[in-house]
Coordinates of C-alpha atoms (C1' of nucleotides) in Angstrom, one line a residue:
Chain Q
M66 CA 90.1 74.1 98.1
N67 CA 90.4 77.9 97.2
N68 CA 88.6 77.4 94.1
L69 CA 85.7 76.0 95.9
L70 CA 83.8 78.7 97.0
S71 CA 82.2 81.4 94.8
R72 CA 84.3 84.3 95.9
G73 CA 82.6 87.7 95.5
A74 CA 79.0 86.2 95.6
I75 CA 78.1 87.4 98.7
A76 CA 78.7 91.1 97.9
A77 CA 77.0 90.7 94.7
I78 CA 74.1 89.1 96.3
F79 CA 73.9 92.2 98.6
R80 CA 74.3 94.3 95.6
G81 CA 70.7 92.6 94.1
E82 CA 72.5 90.6 91.3
N83 CA 70.8 87.2 90.2
V84 CA 73.8 85.0 91.5
S85 CA 73.0 81.6 90.4
C86 CA 74.0 78.5 92.7
P87 CA 76.6 80.1 94.5
V88 CA 78.8 77.6 96.7
L89 CA 79.5 78.9 100.3
Q90 CA 81.1 77.7 103.3
L91 CA 79.3 77.5 106.5
L92 CA 81.3 78.7 109.4
A93 CA 78.7 78.7 112.2
C94 CA 75.5 77.3 113.0
K95 CA 73.4 78.4 116.0
K96 CA 69.8 76.5 117.0
M97 CA 67.4 79.3 117.8
N98 CA 65.3 77.8 120.5
A99 CA 61.9 77.7 119.2
A100 CA 60.2 77.9 122.8
A101 CA 62.3 80.5 123.9
S102 CA 61.7 82.5 120.9
G103 CA 58.0 82.1 120.8
K104 CA 58.1 80.4 117.4
A105 CA 56.3 77.1 116.2
V106 CA 59.7 75.6 115.4
D107 CA 63.5 75.6 115.8
R108 CA 65.5 77.8 113.4
Y109 CA 68.9 77.7 112.5
R110 CA 71.0 80.7 112.2
L111 CA 73.9 80.2 109.9
M112 CA 77.2 82.3 109.4
L113 CA 78.2 81.9 105.6
S114 CA 81.4 82.6 103.8
D115 CA 82.5 83.1 100.2
G116 CA 86.0 83.1 101.4
E117 CA 85.9 86.8 100.9
H118 CA 82.9 88.0 103.1
T119 CA 80.8 86.5 105.8
C120 CA 77.0 87.1 106.2
T121 CA 74.2 86.0 108.2
A122 CA 71.6 83.3 106.9
M123 CA 68.7 81.5 108.2
L124 CA 68.1 78.2 107.2
A125 CA 64.4 77.3 105.8
T126 CA 62.8 75.0 108.2
Q127 CA 62.5 72.3 106.0
L128 CA 66.1 71.9 105.7
N129 CA 66.1 71.7 109.6
E130 CA 66.8 68.0 109.4
M131 CA 70.1 68.4 107.4
V132 CA 71.8 70.0 110.7
S133 CA 70.1 67.4 113.0
T134 CA 71.3 64.8 111.2
G135 CA 74.7 65.7 110.6
E136 CA 74.5 66.1 107.2
L137 CA 75.0 69.7 106.9
D138 CA 77.9 70.3 109.5
V139 CA 80.4 73.2 110.2
K140 CA 83.0 74.2 107.8
A141 CA 80.8 72.4 104.8
A142 CA 80.7 73.8 101.5
M143 CA 77.2 73.9 100.1
K144 CA 75.7 75.1 96.9
L145 CA 72.4 77.5 97.4
K146 CA 69.9 75.9 94.9
N147 CA 67.5 78.5 96.2
Y148 CA 67.9 81.4 98.4
S149 CA 66.5 85.1 99.0
C150 CA 68.1 88.0 100.2
N151 CA 66.0 89.8 102.5
P152 CA 66.7 93.4 104.2
I153 CA 66.3 93.4 108.0
A154 CA 66.4 96.3 110.5
N155 CA 69.6 98.9 110.4
D156 CA 70.3 98.2 106.2
R157 CA 71.3 94.8 107.0
R158 CA 70.7 91.8 105.0
V159 CA 69.9 88.2 105.7
I160 CA 70.1 85.3 103.3
V161 CA 67.3 82.7 103.9
V162 CA 68.7 79.2 102.5
L163 CA 65.8 77.4 100.7
D164 CA 67.5 74.5 99.0
L165 CA 70.9 73.4 99.2
D166 CA 73.2 70.7 98.1
I167 CA 76.1 69.9 100.0
V168 CA 79.2 70.0 98.0
K169 CA 81.7 68.8 100.4
K170 CA 81.3 67.9 103.9
G171 CA 82.7 70.2 106.8
S172 CA 84.3 66.9 108.2
E173 CA 86.7 66.8 105.1
I174 CA 87.2 70.2 104.9
G175 CA 88.1 71.0 108.4
V176 CA 89.0 74.9 108.1
S177 CA 87.7 78.1 107.2
I178 CA 88.6 78.7 103.7
G179 CA 90.1 82.4 103.0
D180 CA 90.2 85.1 105.3
P181 CA 86.7 86.6 105.0
T182 CA 85.6 89.8 106.8
P183 CA 81.8 90.6 107.6
M184 CA 79.9 91.8 104.6
R185 CA 77.6 94.8 105.1
A186 CA 74.6 96.4 103.2
P187 CA 75.8 98.3 100.1
G188 CA 75.0 101.9 100.5
Q189 CA 74.2 104.8 98.4
G190 CA 74.9 104.1 94.9
G191 CA 74.7 100.5 95.1
A192 CA 72.4 98.4 93.4
A193 CA 69.1 97.5 94.7
P194 CA 68.3 94.8 97.5
A195 CA 67.7 91.5 96.3
Q196 CA 64.5 89.6 96.5
Q197 CA 65.6 87.2 94.0
Q198 CA 65.6 83.4 94.0
S199 CA 67.8 81.5 91.8
R200 CA 66.3 79.8 88.7
P201 CA 66.7 76.1 88.6
D202 CA 67.5 75.9 84.9
S203 CA 70.3 78.5 85.4
T204 CA 73.9 77.6 85.2
V205 CA 75.6 76.7 88.2
S206 CA 78.4 79.3 88.8
H207 CA 81.5 78.2 90.7
D208 CA 83.5 81.2 89.6
P209 CA 83.3 84.7 91.2
P210 CA 81.2 87.2 89.4
Q211 CA 83.3 88.9 86.5
T212 CA 81.4 92.0 87.5
A213 CA 82.4 92.0 91.0
R214 CA 83.0 95.7 92.1
P215 CA 84.6 96.9 95.4
T216 CA 82.3 97.0 98.2
S217 CA 80.6 100.2 99.0
Y218 CA 80.0 100.5 102.8
G219 CA 77.9 103.6 103.9
T220 CA 74.8 105.0 105.0
G221 CA 72.6 105.5 102.1
A222 CA 68.7 105.4 102.0
P223 CA 67.2 102.5 103.9
A224 CA 67.5 99.6 101.7
S225 CA 63.8 98.7 102.2
A226 CA 62.7 101.7 100.3
T227 CA 64.0 100.6 97.2
P228 CA 62.3 98.1 95.1
N229 CA 64.1 95.7 93.5
K230 CA 64.0 94.9 89.8
Q231 CA 61.0 92.8 89.6
G232 CA 59.1 95.9 91.0
T233 CA 57.9 94.4 94.1
F234 CA 59.2 94.7 97.3
Y235 CA 57.9 93.7 101.0
G236 CA 59.3 93.9 104.2
Q237 CA 59.2 90.2 105.7
S238 CA 58.1 91.4 108.9
N239 CA 54.7 93.0 107.8
S240 CA 52.0 92.2 109.4
A241 CA 48.7 91.2 107.2
M242 CA 46.7 94.2 107.8
G243 CA 49.3 97.1 108.2
G244 CA 52.6 96.6 107.3
S245 CA 55.6 98.1 108.6
T246 CA 56.2 101.9 108.2
T247 CA 59.6 100.9 106.3
S248 CA 57.8 99.0 103.8
P249 CA 56.7 101.0 100.6
K250 CA 54.4 98.7 99.4
K251 CA 51.5 97.8 101.6
V252 CA 50.0 94.1 102.3
Q253 CA 46.4 94.8 102.0
P254 CA 43.9 92.5 103.5
I255 CA 42.2 89.7 101.4
S256 CA 38.9 91.3 102.4
S257 CA 39.8 94.4 100.5
L258 CA 40.5 93.0 97.0
T259 CA 38.4 93.7 94.2
P260 CA 38.2 93.9 90.5
Y261 CA 38.9 97.5 90.2
Q262 CA 42.3 97.7 91.3
N263 CA 45.4 95.9 89.8
R264 CA 48.3 96.6 91.9
W265 CA 48.3 94.8 95.2
T266 CA 49.8 92.5 97.6
I267 CA 48.4 90.1 100.2
K268 CA 50.0 88.1 102.6
A269 CA 48.2 84.7 103.2
R270 CA 48.3 81.2 104.3
V271 CA 47.3 78.4 101.9
T272 CA 44.8 76.4 103.7
N273 CA 44.0 73.9 100.9
K274 CA 45.4 73.0 97.6
T275 CA 44.0 70.7 95.1
A276 CA 45.6 68.1 93.0
I277 CA 46.4 69.3 89.5
R278 CA 43.4 68.6 87.0
T279 CA 43.2 68.6 83.3
W280 CA 40.0 69.2 81.4
S281 CA 38.8 69.2 77.9
N282 CA 35.9 70.4 76.5
A283 CA 34.4 72.3 73.6
R284 CA 36.1 75.4 74.9
G285 CA 39.8 73.9 74.7
E286 CA 41.5 71.9 77.3
G287 CA 44.4 72.3 79.8
K288 CA 45.2 71.9 83.3
L289 CA 44.8 73.8 86.6
F290 CA 44.7 73.5 90.3
S291 CA 43.3 75.7 93.0
M292 CA 43.9 76.8 96.1
D293 CA 42.4 78.9 99.2
L294 CA 44.1 81.5 100.8
L295 CA 43.4 82.9 104.0
D296 CA 44.4 85.8 106.2
Q297 CA 43.2 87.8 109.2
S298 CA 40.6 89.4 107.1
G299 CA 39.2 87.0 105.2
E300 CA 39.6 84.1 102.6
I301 CA 39.9 83.7 98.9
R302 CA 39.9 81.1 96.1
C303 CA 42.7 80.9 93.8
T304 CA 42.9 79.0 90.3
A305 CA 46.3 78.8 88.4
F306 CA 45.8 77.4 84.7
K307 CA 48.6 75.8 82.4
D308 CA 51.8 77.7 82.3
M309 CA 50.5 78.9 85.9
V310 CA 50.3 75.4 87.2
D311 CA 54.1 74.8 85.9
K312 CA 55.2 77.5 87.7
Y313 CA 53.4 77.5 91.1
Y314 CA 52.2 74.2 91.7
E315 CA 55.7 72.7 93.5
M316 CA 56.0 76.0 95.5
I317 CA 52.6 76.2 97.2
E318 CA 52.4 74.0 100.2
I319 CA 49.4 73.7 102.5
G320 CA 50.0 75.7 105.6
K321 CA 52.4 78.0 104.5
V322 CA 52.3 81.8 104.1
Y323 CA 53.0 83.7 101.0
F324 CA 53.2 86.9 99.3
V325 CA 51.1 87.0 96.4
S326 CA 50.6 90.1 94.2
R327 CA 48.5 90.9 91.1
G328 CA 46.4 88.6 89.3
T329 CA 42.7 88.7 87.8
L330 CA 39.8 89.0 90.2
K331 CA 36.3 87.9 89.0
P332 CA 33.1 87.0 90.7
A333 CA 33.0 84.0 92.6
N334 CA 30.3 81.4 91.8
R335 CA 29.3 80.2 95.4
Q336 CA 27.9 77.0 93.9
Y337 CA 31.1 75.8 93.9
T338 CA 32.9 76.9 96.8
S339 CA 32.5 77.4 100.6
I340 CA 35.0 80.2 100.7
N341 CA 33.8 83.0 101.6
N342 CA 34.4 85.8 99.3
D343 CA 32.4 87.6 96.6
Y344 CA 35.4 87.3 94.4
E345 CA 37.9 84.6 93.1
L346 CA 41.5 85.0 92.0
T347 CA 42.8 83.5 88.8
F348 CA 46.7 83.7 88.4
N349 CA 47.8 85.5 85.4
N350 CA 51.3 86.5 83.9
D351 CA 52.0 89.4 86.1
T352 CA 51.1 87.4 89.3
M353 CA 54.1 87.0 91.8
V354 CA 53.9 84.3 94.5
E355 CA 56.9 84.4 97.0
P356 CA 57.1 82.2 100.2
C357 CA 57.0 84.1 103.5
V358 CA 60.2 82.7 105.1
E359 CA 59.4 83.8 108.6
E360 CA 56.4 82.1 109.9
D361 CA 53.7 84.4 110.9
V362 CA 51.3 83.4 113.5
S363 CA 49.4 86.5 113.1
I364 CA 48.2 84.8 109.9
P365 CA 45.4 82.5 111.1
A366 CA 44.8 78.7 110.0
V367 CA 41.7 77.3 108.7
Q368 CA 38.6 78.9 109.0
F369 CA 35.4 77.1 109.6
D370 CA 31.5 78.4 109.5
F371 CA 29.7 75.6 110.9
K372 CA 26.1 75.2 110.0
S373 CA 24.5 72.9 112.6
I374 CA 23.0 69.6 111.2
S375 CA 19.4 70.7 112.0
H376 CA 20.2 73.9 110.0
L377 CA 20.8 71.5 106.9
E378 CA 17.4 70.6 106.7
D379 CA 16.4 73.9 105.5
T380 CA 19.3 74.8 103.6
P381 CA 19.0 74.7 99.7
E382 CA 20.3 71.6 97.8
D383 CA 23.7 71.7 96.1
S384 CA 25.1 74.4 98.7
M385 CA 28.7 74.0 99.7
I386 CA 28.6 74.1 103.5
D387 CA 31.0 73.5 106.7
V388 CA 30.0 71.0 109.0
I389 CA 31.3 69.7 112.3
G390 CA 29.8 66.6 114.1
V391 CA 30.6 63.1 115.8
C392 CA 31.0 60.0 113.7
K393 CA 28.4 58.1 115.3
S394 CA 28.7 55.0 112.9
T395 CA 30.3 54.1 109.4
S396 CA 29.5 52.0 106.5
D397 CA 31.6 49.4 105.3
L398 CA 33.5 50.2 101.9
T399 CA 31.4 49.7 98.9
A400 CA 32.9 49.9 95.2
V401 CA 30.6 52.0 93.0
T402 CA 30.8 52.1 89.1
I403 CA 30.1 55.6 88.0
K404 CA 27.6 55.7 85.1
S405 CA 29.0 58.3 83.0
S406 CA 32.7 57.4 83.0
N407 CA 32.4 53.6 83.6
R408 CA 34.9 54.2 86.5
E409 CA 35.1 52.5 89.6
V410 CA 35.4 54.1 92.7
N411 CA 35.4 53.4 96.5
K412 CA 32.9 55.1 98.8
R413 CA 32.0 55.0 102.4
S414 CA 29.0 56.9 104.4
L415 CA 29.7 58.2 107.8
Q416 CA 26.5 59.2 110.3
L417 CA 27.4 62.4 111.7
V418 CA 25.4 63.6 115.0
D419 CA 25.8 67.0 116.7
D420 CA 24.2 68.5 119.6
S421 CA 21.2 69.8 117.9
Q422 CA 20.6 65.9 118.1
K423 CA 20.2 65.5 114.3
E424 CA 22.1 63.2 112.2
V425 CA 23.3 63.3 108.5
S426 CA 25.0 61.2 106.1
L427 CA 28.3 62.0 105.0
T428 CA 30.0 60.1 101.9
L429 CA 33.8 60.0 101.7
W430 CA 35.3 59.1 98.2
G431 CA 38.4 57.3 97.1
K432 CA 41.4 56.9 99.3
E433 CA 39.5 59.2 102.0
A434 CA 36.9 56.4 102.0
E435 CA 39.5 53.7 101.9
D436 CA 41.6 55.3 104.6
F437 CA 39.1 56.3 107.1
D438 CA 38.9 54.7 110.7
G439 CA 35.6 55.5 112.4
S440 CA 36.4 53.5 115.7
G441 CA 36.4 55.6 118.8
N442 CA 33.6 58.1 117.3
P443 CA 36.2 60.8 116.0
V444 CA 34.9 64.3 115.4
I445 CA 34.9 65.1 111.9
A446 CA 34.9 68.5 110.6
V447 CA 34.8 69.2 106.8
K448 CA 35.1 72.5 105.1
G449 CA 33.1 72.9 101.8
A450 CA 31.2 69.9 101.7
R451 CA 28.3 69.4 99.3
L452 CA 24.6 69.5 100.4
S453 CA 22.5 66.9 98.4
G454 CA 19.1 66.3 98.4
F455 CA 19.6 62.5 98.4
G456 CA 16.7 61.2 100.9
G457 CA 16.2 64.3 102.3
R458 CA 19.5 65.8 102.9
S459 CA 22.8 64.1 102.8
L460 CA 26.4 65.3 102.4
S461 CA 29.6 64.4 100.0
V462 CA 33.3 65.5 100.7
L463 CA 34.4 66.7 97.1
Q464 CA 38.1 67.1 96.1
N465 CA 38.2 70.8 97.1
S466 CA 37.0 70.1 100.6
I467 CA 39.1 69.9 103.7
F468 CA 38.0 67.0 105.7
Q469 CA 40.0 66.8 109.2
V470 CA 39.5 64.0 111.6
N471 CA 39.8 65.2 115.4
P472 CA 40.7 68.6 114.4
D473 CA 42.1 70.7 117.5
I474 CA 39.5 73.5 117.6
P475 CA 37.0 74.4 120.7
K476 CA 34.1 73.4 119.0
A477 CA 35.3 69.5 118.3
H478 CA 36.5 69.5 122.0
H479 CA 33.0 70.6 123.0
L480 CA 31.3 68.1 120.7
K481 CA 33.6 65.2 121.9
G482 CA 32.6 66.1 125.4
W483 CA 29.0 66.5 124.6
F484 CA 28.7 63.1 123.0
D485 CA 30.8 61.2 125.4
S486 CA 28.8 62.4 128.2
E487 CA 25.3 62.1 127.0
G488 CA 25.3 62.4 123.0
H489 CA 26.0 58.6 122.8
S490 CA 23.0 57.6 124.5
Q491 CA 20.7 60.2 123.3
D492 CA 18.2 59.4 120.4
S493 CA 19.0 61.4 117.2
Q494 CA 17.0 61.9 114.3
S495 CA 18.6 61.6 110.7
I496 CA 17.9 64.4 108.2
S497 CA 19.3 61.4 105.5
T498 CA 16.1 59.2 105.3
R499 CA 17.6 56.8 103.2
Q500 CA 20.7 56.0 104.5
G501 CA 23.7 54.8 102.3
S502 CA 24.4 51.1 102.3
G503 CA 25.6 51.4 106.3
G504 CA 22.2 49.8 107.5
G505 CA 22.8 52.0 110.7
G506 CA 19.8 51.1 112.6
G507 CA 18.9 54.4 113.4
A508 CA 15.4 56.2 113.6
N509 CA 14.6 55.8 109.9
T510 CA 16.0 52.5 109.2
N511 CA 13.2 50.7 107.5
W512 CA 13.0 47.4 109.9
M513 CA 11.6 44.6 108.1
T514 CA 10.8 40.8 108.9
F515 CA 11.0 38.3 106.1
H516 CA 7.5 37.6 106.2
D517 CA 6.8 41.2 105.5
V518 CA 9.4 41.3 102.6
H519 CA 8.0 38.5 101.1
A520 CA 4.3 39.7 101.5
Q521 CA 4.6 43.2 100.5
N522 CA 6.6 42.0 97.3
L523 CA 9.7 44.1 97.9
G524 CA 12.2 43.8 94.8
Q525 CA 9.2 43.6 92.6
G526 CA 9.8 47.2 91.1
E527 CA 12.3 48.5 88.6
K528 CA 14.7 49.5 91.3
P529 CA 15.9 47.3 94.0
D530 CA 14.5 47.7 97.4
Y531 CA 16.6 47.8 100.6
F532 CA 15.8 46.9 104.2
T533 CA 17.1 46.0 107.5
V534 CA 16.4 42.7 109.2
K535 CA 17.7 41.2 112.6
G536 CA 18.5 37.7 111.5
T537 CA 20.3 34.4 112.2
I538 CA 22.4 32.4 110.0
L539 CA 21.3 29.1 109.6
F540 CA 23.3 27.7 106.9
V541 CA 26.2 29.0 104.7
R542 CA 27.1 26.9 101.5
K543 CA 30.6 25.7 101.4
E544 CA 30.5 24.4 97.7
N545 CA 31.1 26.8 95.5
C546 CA 32.0 29.6 98.0
M547 CA 35.2 31.0 96.3
Y548 CA 36.3 31.6 92.9
M549 CA 39.9 32.1 91.4
A550 CA 39.7 36.0 90.6
C551 CA 42.0 38.1 88.5
P552 CA 45.0 39.1 90.9
S553 CA 44.8 42.8 89.3
A554 CA 43.7 45.2 92.6
E555 CA 41.0 46.8 90.4
C556 CA 39.8 43.7 88.9
N557 CA 37.7 40.7 90.5
K558 CA 36.6 38.9 87.7
K559 CA 36.8 35.3 87.3
V560 CA 39.7 33.8 85.7
S561 CA 40.2 30.5 83.8
E562 CA 43.0 28.1 83.9
N563 CA 45.1 28.0 80.8
G564 CA 46.3 24.6 81.5
D565 CA 49.9 25.6 81.5
G566 CA 49.8 27.1 85.2
S567 CA 48.9 30.6 84.1
Y568 CA 45.4 31.9 84.3
R569 CA 43.3 34.3 81.9
C570 CA 41.4 37.3 82.8
E571 CA 38.7 38.2 79.9
K572 CA 38.1 41.4 81.2
C573 CA 41.7 42.4 81.4
S574 CA 42.5 40.2 78.4
K575 CA 45.5 39.4 80.2
D576 CA 47.3 36.0 81.3
Y577 CA 48.7 35.9 85.0
E578 CA 51.0 33.9 86.6
N579 CA 48.8 33.6 89.7
F580 CA 45.3 34.4 91.1
K581 CA 43.5 35.6 94.3
Y582 CA 40.4 33.8 95.8
R583 CA 37.4 36.0 96.2
L584 CA 34.5 35.1 98.4
L585 CA 30.9 34.5 96.6
L586 CA 28.9 33.0 99.6
S587 CA 25.1 32.0 99.6
A588 CA 23.9 32.0 103.1
N589 CA 20.5 31.1 104.5
V590 CA 19.1 33.9 107.0
A591 CA 16.2 33.6 109.1
D592 CA 14.2 35.3 111.5
S593 CA 11.0 34.3 113.5
T594 CA 8.7 34.8 110.7
D595 CA 10.6 33.3 107.5
N596 CA 14.2 32.7 106.0
Q597 CA 15.6 34.2 102.8
W598 CA 18.9 32.8 100.7
A599 CA 21.1 36.0 100.4
T600 CA 24.6 36.4 98.2
C601 CA 27.4 37.6 100.3
F602 CA 30.4 39.2 98.6
Q603 CA 34.2 39.2 99.7
E604 CA 34.0 41.7 102.7
T605 CA 30.8 40.3 104.1
A606 CA 31.5 36.9 103.4
E607 CA 34.9 37.2 105.4
Q608 CA 33.0 38.9 108.0
L609 CA 30.4 36.2 108.4
L610 CA 33.1 33.5 107.9
L611 CA 35.4 35.1 110.4
K612 CA 38.1 34.0 107.8
S613 CA 39.8 35.8 105.1
A614 CA 39.4 34.7 101.7
Q615 CA 43.2 34.0 101.2
E616 CA 43.3 32.0 104.6
L617 CA 40.2 29.6 103.3
G618 CA 41.7 29.3 100.1
S619 CA 44.8 28.1 101.6
L620 CA 42.7 25.5 103.6
K621 CA 41.1 24.5 100.6
D622 CA 44.5 24.0 98.7
Q623 CA 45.6 22.0 101.1
G624 CA 43.1 19.6 100.6
E625 CA 42.4 16.8 103.1
A626 CA 44.9 17.7 105.3
T627 CA 42.7 20.7 106.5
E628 CA 39.4 19.4 105.1
K629 CA 38.2 19.6 108.9
E630 CA 39.3 22.8 109.7
F631 CA 37.8 24.1 106.4
N632 CA 34.6 22.6 107.2
Q633 CA 34.6 24.0 110.9
V634 CA 34.6 27.6 109.3
F635 CA 31.3 27.0 108.2
Q636 CA 29.8 25.4 111.1
D637 CA 31.2 28.1 113.4
A638 CA 29.7 30.7 110.9
C639 CA 26.0 29.3 111.9
F640 CA 23.5 30.7 114.5
I641 CA 24.9 34.2 115.0
D642 CA 22.7 36.9 114.8
Y643 CA 23.4 40.2 112.8
M644 CA 21.5 43.4 111.5
F645 CA 21.3 42.5 108.0
R646 CA 21.1 45.4 105.5
M647 CA 19.7 43.7 102.2
R648 CA 19.1 44.8 98.7
I649 CA 16.5 42.7 97.3
K650 CA 15.4 42.8 93.6
M651 CA 13.3 40.3 91.1
E652 CA 15.6 39.2 88.2
T653 CA 15.2 36.8 85.4
Y654 CA 17.4 34.2 84.8
N655 CA 17.2 31.5 82.0
E656 CA 13.5 33.0 81.5
E657 CA 12.7 32.5 85.1
A658 CA 12.1 35.2 87.7
R659 CA 13.9 34.7 91.1
L660 CA 14.1 37.0 93.9
K661 CA 17.8 38.0 94.3
C662 CA 18.9 39.1 97.7
T663 CA 22.4 40.4 98.2
C664 CA 23.8 41.1 101.9
V665 CA 25.0 44.7 101.9
S666 CA 26.4 44.7 105.2
A667 CA 26.1 42.6 108.5
Q668 CA 26.6 44.2 111.6
P669 CA 26.7 43.0 115.4
I670 CA 23.2 43.8 116.9
N671 CA 23.4 47.2 118.0
V672 CA 21.5 46.5 121.5
R673 CA 20.5 50.3 121.9
D674 CA 19.1 50.7 118.0
Y675 CA 17.3 47.5 117.8
T676 CA 15.8 48.0 121.4
N677 CA 14.4 51.4 120.3
K678 CA 12.8 49.6 117.4
L679 CA 11.1 47.1 119.9
I680 CA 10.0 49.7 122.1
K681 CA 8.4 51.6 118.9
D682 CA 6.8 48.3 117.8
I683 CA 5.2 47.7 121.3
R684 CA 3.9 51.3 121.1
L685 CA 2.5 50.8 117.5
M686 CA 1.0 47.5 118.8
A687 CA -0.7 49.4 122.1
S688 CA -2.1 52.1 120.1
A689 CA -3.7 49.8 117.5
Chain Y
dC181 C1' 39.8 78.7 80.7
dC182 C1' 37.6 74.7 85.7
dC183 C1' 33.2 74.1 88.4
dC184 C1' 33.0 66.4 87.4
dC185 C1' 33.0 64.9 92.4
dC186 C1' 30.3 60.0 91.2
dC187 C1' 26.1 55.5 94.1
dC188 C1' 22.0 54.3 96.6

DNA sequence: CCCCCCCC
């Protein structure tokens, strides 16, 4: 038992030695109540022992759960895989435990090992204070350091006046702007950074962090990630390349505060960022990033610089802007094939409205599009959306954007109140004239009757035409409404039966043991003027039939037993009204030109939108 | 040193 602890480790750490993975015993653990201390989260104060000395430590909040679950109990022996030793007032030190492994549970040990006495900071002649962290690749040291010397107690110079061996030191109590008088190295505001100085330290919150991305071009290849840093004075975008990615990617967490010192500052290109700074920061070999272990509420959270939607009309295309609005409606999820890369990606458009009574279309991509739920008209805030010129003006959420749903900020509450009380019933004008496939029904929808569609020869051009029509389902074809599709999530291609119970997908060039049903439904849609056959793919077809492809497939598979029920599905789908968003295009099939109409979305009639359309029609007739 | 961010 006596060999369990790293004897002498605490003295060595206090002298500034790099003690790797010391094993210490937890003698006491006290919860510092968050509410009482005015902090955001509870903190645990620990008393640790190496068998010779005890010292005070704080548990990093991400490890709080180890205490609350009982995993870390009093008398436990723990290996400090990552920690820092920081000076506090009166030359005292506190160890902050950043990562640990339990070596033996307290319930198994049961006693305090050795007869430790309280450790105090080294005095004059002692080594510098440590701000070091153990390296993950260093060897585990259970043995007491061979170099251990008798601890000298005394009244030396303030520990915090001595830089450590890395040459930097910052008191953890510094504010972002001034720094305490005991700190030799001032933390300076982000807004003061320029390329013309190279020794600086900032204390900033990470407000955004990208995934690691790789690139390969004529100038070489590599990987990078970028992050946004914020303090009271401003913000800056930082990028880490290659080695720096390995060094810092894991450490950086969104929302946390870090000390960052040194790095390369270069002019920012506003085309690629909405971060309000003339410069960007690139990490280099001299860059040091260290987590600030105490949550500092004086370092603010995400900063927006919202532009009203009406303002976007006269903002240049391709600008990066911050926007906030109520999500008035959303389109269905649609898959888009990217021409350049032949990749498929999901997208969804939202219609945002604000109290300038203007609407704009905002496109989400990939997972953000898939996960988005617009029910209940949430407030959407985006930092760093790209303003495109499509259909007038529309917005796109990029990788670097911060996308927030119902953010807890005053402007969001204001807009929600506005929308609930009056905005929802007011007319708003979209600055995105051609909407995504959403159909919408807003002021700029191109409403058509089938008569007009045919009379105006829509779909004859090179590009397909889109229109919205209020129509009624007259008939849906049950024959061939389903096909056996490749079971792989990304592939929906038709499979063929191999005859041995397996299924062949030619697109994947692969045999599968199963398949999934996909719907490909022909529906005859009519309004008072004419009718049109339209093709409905999976999602819209499921919507019109009020059944999933899987359910319908199972009814079909059961044959006669469920034939009646199967047929009923198609009966029930008829004579229901929808607002259809249609795509129409003339296509040549077996040397025969045929007008192909695809239903992009079908939505229940929005009475307000449809009534507005009728009122407009009536006004037009009256003025004619 | 990235900076592509897609589609209608």
